[in-house]
mmCIF file of N, CA, C and O in Angstrom:
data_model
loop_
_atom_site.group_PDB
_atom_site.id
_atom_site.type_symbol
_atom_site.label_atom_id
_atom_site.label_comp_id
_atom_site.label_asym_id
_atom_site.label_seq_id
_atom_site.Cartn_x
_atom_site.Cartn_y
_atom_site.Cartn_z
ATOM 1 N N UNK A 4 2.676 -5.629 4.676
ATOM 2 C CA UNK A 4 1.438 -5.474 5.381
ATOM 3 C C UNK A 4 0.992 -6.785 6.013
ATOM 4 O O UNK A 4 -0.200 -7.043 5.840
ATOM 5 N N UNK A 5 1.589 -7.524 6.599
ATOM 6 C CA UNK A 5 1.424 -8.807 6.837
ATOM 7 C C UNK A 5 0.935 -8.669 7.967
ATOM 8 O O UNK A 5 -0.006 -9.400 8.277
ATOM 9 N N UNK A 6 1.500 -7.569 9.018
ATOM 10 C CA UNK A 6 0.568 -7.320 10.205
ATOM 11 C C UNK A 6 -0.257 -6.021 10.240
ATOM 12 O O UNK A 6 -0.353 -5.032 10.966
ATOM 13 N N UNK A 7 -0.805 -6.499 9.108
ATOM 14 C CA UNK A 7 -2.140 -5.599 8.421
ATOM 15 C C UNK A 7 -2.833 -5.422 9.900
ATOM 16 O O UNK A 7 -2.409 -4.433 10.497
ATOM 17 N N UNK A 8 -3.682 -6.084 10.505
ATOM 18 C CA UNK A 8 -4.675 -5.443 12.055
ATOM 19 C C UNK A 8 -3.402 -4.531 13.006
ATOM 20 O O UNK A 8 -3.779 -3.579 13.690
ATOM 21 N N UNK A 9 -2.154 -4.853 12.977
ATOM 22 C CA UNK A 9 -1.863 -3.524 14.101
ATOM 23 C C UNK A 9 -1.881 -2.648 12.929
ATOM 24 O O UNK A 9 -2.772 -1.800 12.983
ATOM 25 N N UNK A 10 -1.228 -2.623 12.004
ATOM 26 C CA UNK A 10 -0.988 -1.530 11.014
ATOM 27 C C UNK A 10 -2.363 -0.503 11.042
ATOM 28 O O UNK A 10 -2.290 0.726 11.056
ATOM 29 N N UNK A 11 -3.494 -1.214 11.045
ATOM 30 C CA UNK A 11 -4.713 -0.614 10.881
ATOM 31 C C UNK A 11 -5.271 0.801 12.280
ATOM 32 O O UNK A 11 -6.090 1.714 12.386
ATOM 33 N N UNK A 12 -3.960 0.013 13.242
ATOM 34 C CA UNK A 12 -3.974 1.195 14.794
ATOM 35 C C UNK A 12 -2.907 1.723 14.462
ATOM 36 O O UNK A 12 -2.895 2.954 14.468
ATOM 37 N N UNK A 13 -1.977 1.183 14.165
ATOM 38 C CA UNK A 13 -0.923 2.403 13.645
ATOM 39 C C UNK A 13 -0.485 3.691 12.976
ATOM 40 O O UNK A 13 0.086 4.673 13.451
ATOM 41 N N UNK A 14 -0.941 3.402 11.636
ATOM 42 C CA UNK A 14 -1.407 4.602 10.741
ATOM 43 C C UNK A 14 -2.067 5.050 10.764
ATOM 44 O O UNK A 14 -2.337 5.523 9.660
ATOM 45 N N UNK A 15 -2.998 5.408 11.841
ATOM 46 C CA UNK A 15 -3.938 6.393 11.878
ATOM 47 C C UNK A 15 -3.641 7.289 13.090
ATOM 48 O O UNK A 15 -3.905 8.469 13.321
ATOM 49 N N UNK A 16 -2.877 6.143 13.925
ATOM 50 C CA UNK A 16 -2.517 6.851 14.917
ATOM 51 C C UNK A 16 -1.270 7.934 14.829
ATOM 52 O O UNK A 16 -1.375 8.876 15.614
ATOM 53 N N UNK A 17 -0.182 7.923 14.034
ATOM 54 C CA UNK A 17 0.546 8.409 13.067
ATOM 55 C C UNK A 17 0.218 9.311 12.596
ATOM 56 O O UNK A 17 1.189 10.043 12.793
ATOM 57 N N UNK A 18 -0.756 10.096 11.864
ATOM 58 C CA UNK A 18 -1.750 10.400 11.339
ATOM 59 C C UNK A 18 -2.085 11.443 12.506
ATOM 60 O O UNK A 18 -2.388 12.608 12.248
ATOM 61 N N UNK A 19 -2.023 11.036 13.557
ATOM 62 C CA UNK A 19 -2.619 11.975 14.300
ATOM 63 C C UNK A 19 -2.006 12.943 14.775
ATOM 64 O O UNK A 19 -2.205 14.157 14.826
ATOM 65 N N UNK A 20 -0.744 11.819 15.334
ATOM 66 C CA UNK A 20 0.671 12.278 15.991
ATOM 67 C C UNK A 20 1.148 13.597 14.875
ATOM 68 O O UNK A 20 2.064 14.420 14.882
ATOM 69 N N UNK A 21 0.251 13.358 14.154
ATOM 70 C CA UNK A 21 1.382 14.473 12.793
ATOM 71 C C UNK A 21 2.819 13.821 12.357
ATOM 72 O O UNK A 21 3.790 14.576 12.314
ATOM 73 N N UNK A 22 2.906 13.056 12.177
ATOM 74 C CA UNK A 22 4.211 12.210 12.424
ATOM 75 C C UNK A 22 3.506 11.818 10.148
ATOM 76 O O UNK A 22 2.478 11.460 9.574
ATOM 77 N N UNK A 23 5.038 12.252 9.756
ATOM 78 C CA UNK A 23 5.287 11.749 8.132
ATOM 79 C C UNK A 23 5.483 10.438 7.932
ATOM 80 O O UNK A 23 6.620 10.037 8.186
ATOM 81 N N UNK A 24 4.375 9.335 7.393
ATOM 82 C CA UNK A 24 4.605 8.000 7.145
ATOM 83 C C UNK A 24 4.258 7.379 5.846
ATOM 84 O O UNK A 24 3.151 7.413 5.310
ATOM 85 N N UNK A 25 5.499 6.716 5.333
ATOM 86 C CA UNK A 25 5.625 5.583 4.228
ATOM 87 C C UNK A 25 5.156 4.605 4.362
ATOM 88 O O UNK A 25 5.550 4.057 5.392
ATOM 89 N N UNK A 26 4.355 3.969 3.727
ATOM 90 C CA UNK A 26 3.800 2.447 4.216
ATOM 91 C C UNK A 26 4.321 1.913 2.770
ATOM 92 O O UNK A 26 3.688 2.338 1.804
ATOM 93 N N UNK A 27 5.606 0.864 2.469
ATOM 94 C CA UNK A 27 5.990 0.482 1.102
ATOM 95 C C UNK A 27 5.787 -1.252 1.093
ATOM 96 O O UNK A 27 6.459 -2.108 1.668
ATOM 97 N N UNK A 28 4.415 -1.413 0.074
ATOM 98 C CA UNK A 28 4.222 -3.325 0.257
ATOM 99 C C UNK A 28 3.849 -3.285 -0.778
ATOM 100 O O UNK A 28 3.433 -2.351 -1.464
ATOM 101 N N UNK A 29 4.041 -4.819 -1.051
ATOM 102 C CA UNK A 29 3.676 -5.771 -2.504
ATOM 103 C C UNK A 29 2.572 -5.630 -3.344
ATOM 104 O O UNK A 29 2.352 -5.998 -4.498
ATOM 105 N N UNK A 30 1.647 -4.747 -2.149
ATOM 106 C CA UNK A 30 0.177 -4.714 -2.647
ATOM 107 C C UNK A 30 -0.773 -6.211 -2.912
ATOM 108 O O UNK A 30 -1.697 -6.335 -3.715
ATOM 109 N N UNK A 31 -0.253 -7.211 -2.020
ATOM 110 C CA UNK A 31 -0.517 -8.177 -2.139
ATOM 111 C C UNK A 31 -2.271 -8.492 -1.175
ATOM 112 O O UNK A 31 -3.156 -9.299 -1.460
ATOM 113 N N UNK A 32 -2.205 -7.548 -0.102
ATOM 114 C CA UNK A 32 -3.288 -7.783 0.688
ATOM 115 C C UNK A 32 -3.954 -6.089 0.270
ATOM 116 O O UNK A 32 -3.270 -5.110 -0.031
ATOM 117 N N UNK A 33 -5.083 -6.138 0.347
ATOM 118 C CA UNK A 33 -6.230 -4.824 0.060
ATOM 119 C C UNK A 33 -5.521 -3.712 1.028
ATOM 120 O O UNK A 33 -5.148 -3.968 2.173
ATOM 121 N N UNK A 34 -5.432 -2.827 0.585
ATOM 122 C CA UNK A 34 -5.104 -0.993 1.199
ATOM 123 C C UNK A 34 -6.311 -0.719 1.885
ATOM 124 O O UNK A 34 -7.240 -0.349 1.168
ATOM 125 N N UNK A 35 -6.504 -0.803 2.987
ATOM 126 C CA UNK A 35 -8.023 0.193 3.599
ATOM 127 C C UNK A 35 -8.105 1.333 3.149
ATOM 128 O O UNK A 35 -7.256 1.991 3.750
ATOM 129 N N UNK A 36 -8.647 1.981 2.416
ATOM 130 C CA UNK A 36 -9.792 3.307 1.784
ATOM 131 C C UNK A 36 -9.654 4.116 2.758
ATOM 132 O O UNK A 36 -10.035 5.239 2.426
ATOM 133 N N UNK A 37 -9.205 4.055 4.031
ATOM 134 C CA UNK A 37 -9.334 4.938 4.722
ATOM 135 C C UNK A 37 -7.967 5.379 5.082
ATOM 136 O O UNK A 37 -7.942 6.133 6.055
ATOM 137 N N UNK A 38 -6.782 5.090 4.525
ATOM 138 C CA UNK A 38 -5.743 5.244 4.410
ATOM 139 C C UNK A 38 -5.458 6.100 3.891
ATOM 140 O O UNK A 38 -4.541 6.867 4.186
ATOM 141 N N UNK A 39 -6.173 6.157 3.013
ATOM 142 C CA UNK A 39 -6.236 7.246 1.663
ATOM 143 C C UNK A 39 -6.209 8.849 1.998
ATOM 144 O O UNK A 39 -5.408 9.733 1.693
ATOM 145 N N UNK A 40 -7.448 8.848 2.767
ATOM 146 C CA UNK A 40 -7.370 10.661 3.341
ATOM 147 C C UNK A 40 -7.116 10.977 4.445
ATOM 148 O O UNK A 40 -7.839 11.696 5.134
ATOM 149 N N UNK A 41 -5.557 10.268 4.956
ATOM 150 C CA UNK A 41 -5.022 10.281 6.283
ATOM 151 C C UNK A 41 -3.873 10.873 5.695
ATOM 152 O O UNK A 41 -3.084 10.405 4.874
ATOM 153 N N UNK A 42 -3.939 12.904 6.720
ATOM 154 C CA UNK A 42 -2.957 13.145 6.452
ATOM 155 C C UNK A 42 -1.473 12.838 6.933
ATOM 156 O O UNK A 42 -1.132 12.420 8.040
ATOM 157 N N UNK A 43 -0.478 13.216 5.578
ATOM 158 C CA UNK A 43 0.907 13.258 5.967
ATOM 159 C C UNK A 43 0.915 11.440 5.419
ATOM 160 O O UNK A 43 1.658 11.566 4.445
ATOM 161 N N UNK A 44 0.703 10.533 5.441
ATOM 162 C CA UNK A 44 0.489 9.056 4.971
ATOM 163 C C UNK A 44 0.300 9.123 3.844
ATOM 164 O O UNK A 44 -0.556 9.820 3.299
ATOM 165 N N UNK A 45 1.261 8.233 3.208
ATOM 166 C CA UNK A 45 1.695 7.778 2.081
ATOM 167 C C UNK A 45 1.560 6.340 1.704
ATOM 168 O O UNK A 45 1.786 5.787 2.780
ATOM 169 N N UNK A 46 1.336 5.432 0.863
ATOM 170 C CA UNK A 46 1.497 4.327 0.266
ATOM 171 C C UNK A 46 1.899 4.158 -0.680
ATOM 172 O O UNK A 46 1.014 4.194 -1.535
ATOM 173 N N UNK A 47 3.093 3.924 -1.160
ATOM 174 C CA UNK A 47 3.684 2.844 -1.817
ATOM 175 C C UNK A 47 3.701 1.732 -2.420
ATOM 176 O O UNK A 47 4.066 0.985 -1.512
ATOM 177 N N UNK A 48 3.545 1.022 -3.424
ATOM 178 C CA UNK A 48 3.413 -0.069 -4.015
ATOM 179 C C UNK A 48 4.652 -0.252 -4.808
ATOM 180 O O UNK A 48 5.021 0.515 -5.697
ATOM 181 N N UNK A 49 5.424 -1.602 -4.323
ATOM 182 C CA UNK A 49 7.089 -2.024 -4.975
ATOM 183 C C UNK A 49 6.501 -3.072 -5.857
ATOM 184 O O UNK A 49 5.703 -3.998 -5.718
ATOM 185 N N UNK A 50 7.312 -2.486 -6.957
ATOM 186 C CA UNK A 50 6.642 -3.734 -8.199
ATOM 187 C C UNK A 50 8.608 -4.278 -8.611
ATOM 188 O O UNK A 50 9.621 -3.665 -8.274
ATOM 189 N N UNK A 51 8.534 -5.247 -9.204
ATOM 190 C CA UNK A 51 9.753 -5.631 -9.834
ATOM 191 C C UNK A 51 9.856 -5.309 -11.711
ATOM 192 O O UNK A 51 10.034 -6.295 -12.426
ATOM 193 N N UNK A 52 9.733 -3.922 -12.366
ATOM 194 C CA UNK A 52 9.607 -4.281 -13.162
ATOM 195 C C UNK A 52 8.501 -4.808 -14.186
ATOM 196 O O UNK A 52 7.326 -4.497 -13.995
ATOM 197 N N UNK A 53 8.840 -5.541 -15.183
ATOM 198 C CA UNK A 53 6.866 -5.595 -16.205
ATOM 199 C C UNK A 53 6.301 -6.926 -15.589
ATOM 200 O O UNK A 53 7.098 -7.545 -14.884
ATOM 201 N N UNK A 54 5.383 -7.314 -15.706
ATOM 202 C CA UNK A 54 4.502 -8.129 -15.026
ATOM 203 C C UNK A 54 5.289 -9.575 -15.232
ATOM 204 O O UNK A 54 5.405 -10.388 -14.315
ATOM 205 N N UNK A 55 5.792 -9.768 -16.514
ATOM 206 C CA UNK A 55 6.554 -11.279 -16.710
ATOM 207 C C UNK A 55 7.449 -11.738 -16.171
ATOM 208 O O UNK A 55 7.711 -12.934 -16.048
ATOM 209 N N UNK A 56 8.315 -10.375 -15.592
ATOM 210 C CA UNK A 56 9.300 -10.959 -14.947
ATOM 211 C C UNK A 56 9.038 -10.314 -13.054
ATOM 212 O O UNK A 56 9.897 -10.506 -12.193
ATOM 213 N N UNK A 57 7.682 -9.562 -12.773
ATOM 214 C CA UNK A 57 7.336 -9.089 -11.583
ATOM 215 C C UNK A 57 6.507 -10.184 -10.890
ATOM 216 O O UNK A 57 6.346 -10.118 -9.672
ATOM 217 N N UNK A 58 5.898 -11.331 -11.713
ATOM 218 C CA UNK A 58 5.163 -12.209 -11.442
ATOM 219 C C UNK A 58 6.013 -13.146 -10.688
ATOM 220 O O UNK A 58 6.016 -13.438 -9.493
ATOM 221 N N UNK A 59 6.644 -13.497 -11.556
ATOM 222 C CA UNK A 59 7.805 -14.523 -10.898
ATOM 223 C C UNK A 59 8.459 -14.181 -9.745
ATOM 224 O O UNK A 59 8.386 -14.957 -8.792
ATOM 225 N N UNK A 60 8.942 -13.397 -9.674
ATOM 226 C CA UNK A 60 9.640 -12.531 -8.630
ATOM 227 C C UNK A 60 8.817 -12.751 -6.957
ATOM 228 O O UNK A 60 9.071 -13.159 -5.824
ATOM 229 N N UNK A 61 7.746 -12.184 -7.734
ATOM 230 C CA UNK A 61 7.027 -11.825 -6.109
ATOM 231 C C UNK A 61 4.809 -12.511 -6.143
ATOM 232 O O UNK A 61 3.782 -11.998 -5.698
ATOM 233 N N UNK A 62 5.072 -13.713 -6.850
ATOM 234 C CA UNK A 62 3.755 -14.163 -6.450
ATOM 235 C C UNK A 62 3.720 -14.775 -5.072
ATOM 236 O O UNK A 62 4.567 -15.566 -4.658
ATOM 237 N N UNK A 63 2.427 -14.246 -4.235
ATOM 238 C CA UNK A 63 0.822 -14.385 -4.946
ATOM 239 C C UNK A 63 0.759 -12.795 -5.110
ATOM 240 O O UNK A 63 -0.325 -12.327 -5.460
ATOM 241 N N UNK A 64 1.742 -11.998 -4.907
ATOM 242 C CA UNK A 64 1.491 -10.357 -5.410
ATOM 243 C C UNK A 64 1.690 -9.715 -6.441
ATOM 244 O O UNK A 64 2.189 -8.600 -6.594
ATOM 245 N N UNK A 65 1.024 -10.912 -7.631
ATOM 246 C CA UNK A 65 1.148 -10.566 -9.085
ATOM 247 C C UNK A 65 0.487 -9.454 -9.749
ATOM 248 O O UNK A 65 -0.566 -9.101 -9.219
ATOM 249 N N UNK A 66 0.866 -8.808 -10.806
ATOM 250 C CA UNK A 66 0.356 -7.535 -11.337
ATOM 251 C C UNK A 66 -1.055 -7.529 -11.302
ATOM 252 O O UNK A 66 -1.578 -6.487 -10.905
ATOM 253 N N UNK A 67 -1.918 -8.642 -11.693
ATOM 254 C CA UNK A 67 -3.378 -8.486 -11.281
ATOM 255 C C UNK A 67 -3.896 -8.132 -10.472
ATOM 256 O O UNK A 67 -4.701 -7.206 -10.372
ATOM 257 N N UNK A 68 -3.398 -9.013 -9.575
ATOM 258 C CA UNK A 68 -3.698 -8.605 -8.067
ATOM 259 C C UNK A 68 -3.568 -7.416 -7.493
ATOM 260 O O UNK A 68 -4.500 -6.863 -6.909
ATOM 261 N N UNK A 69 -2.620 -7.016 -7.590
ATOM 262 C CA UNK A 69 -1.931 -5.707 -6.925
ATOM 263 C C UNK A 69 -2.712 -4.488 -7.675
ATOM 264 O O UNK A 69 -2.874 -3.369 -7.187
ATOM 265 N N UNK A 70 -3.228 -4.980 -9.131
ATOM 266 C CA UNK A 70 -4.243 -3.834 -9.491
ATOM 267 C C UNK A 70 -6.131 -3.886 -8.925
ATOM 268 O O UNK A 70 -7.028 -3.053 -8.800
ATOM 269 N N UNK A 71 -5.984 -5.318 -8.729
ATOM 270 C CA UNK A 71 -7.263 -5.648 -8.199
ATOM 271 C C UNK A 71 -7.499 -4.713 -6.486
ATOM 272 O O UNK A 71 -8.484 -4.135 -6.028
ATOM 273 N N UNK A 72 -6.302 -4.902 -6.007
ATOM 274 C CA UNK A 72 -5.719 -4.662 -4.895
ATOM 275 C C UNK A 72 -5.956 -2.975 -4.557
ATOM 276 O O UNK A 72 -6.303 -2.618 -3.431
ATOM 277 N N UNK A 73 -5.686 -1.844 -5.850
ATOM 278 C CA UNK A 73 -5.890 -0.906 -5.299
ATOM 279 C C UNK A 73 -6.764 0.035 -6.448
ATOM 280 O O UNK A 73 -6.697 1.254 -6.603
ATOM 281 N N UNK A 74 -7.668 -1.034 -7.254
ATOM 282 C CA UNK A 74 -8.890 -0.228 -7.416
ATOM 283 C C UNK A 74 -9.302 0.835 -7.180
ATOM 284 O O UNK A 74 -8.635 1.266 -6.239
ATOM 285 N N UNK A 75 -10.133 1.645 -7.524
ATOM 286 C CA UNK A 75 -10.882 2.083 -7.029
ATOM 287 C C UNK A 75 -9.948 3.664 -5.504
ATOM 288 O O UNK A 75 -10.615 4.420 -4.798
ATOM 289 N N UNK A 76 -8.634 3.594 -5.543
ATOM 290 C CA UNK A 76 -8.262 3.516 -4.372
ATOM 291 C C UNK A 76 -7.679 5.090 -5.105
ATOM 292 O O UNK A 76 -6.984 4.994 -6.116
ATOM 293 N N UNK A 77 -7.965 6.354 -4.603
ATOM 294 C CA UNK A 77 -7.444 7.493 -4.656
ATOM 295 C C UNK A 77 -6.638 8.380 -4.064
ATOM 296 O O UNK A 77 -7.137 8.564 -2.953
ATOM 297 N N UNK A 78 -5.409 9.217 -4.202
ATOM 298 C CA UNK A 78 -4.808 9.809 -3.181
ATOM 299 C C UNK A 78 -4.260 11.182 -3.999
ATOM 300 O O UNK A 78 -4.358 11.589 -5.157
ATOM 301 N N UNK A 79 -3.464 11.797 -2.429
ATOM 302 C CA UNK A 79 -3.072 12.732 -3.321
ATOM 303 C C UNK A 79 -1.913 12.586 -3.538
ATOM 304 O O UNK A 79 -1.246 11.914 -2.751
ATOM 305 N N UNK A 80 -1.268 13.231 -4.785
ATOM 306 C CA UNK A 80 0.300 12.827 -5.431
ATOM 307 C C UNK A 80 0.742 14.223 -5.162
ATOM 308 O O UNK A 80 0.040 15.229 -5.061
ATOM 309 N N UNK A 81 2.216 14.085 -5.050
ATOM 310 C CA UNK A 81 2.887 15.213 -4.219
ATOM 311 C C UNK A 81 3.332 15.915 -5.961
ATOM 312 O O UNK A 81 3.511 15.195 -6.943
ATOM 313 N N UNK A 82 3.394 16.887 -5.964
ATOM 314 C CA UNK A 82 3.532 18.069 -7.057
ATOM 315 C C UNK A 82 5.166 18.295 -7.526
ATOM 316 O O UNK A 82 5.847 18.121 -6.516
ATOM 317 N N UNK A 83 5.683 18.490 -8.227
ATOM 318 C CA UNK A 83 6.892 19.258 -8.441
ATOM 319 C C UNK A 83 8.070 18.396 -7.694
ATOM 320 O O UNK A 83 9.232 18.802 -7.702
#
């Protein structure tokens, strides 16, 4: 998500198109909330594993963070 501001015209626009999209990141920068009830859009969060050895791996997108990161943050999970 590093080019988080186009991303922010992208996936929604996606979204519109009816077009099926994965968005898969570190969870290192905040998820916009409004991501959330955009259909057919998906998010993803890649972890390495338990926090001791996911920390190392991939800081500043350490397990804290990445939970700080998607708070609060609800979706729907695909069934079966």
């Amino acid at each position: 998500m590093v080019r988080h501001r186009e991303l922010a015209r992208i996936i929604p626009a996606l979204a519109e198109m009816k077009i099926f999209t994965l968005l898969v990141t570190s969870g290192v920068i905040p998820i916009p909330t409004n991501w959330m009830g955009l259909p057919r859009v998906r998010v993803a969060i890649s972890v390495d594993g338990l926090p001791e050895h996911h920390d190392i791996r991939r800081k500043p997108a350490t397990y804290e963070r990445i939970l700080k990161n998607i708070e609060g943050l609800r979706g729907e999970y695909p069934t079966g």
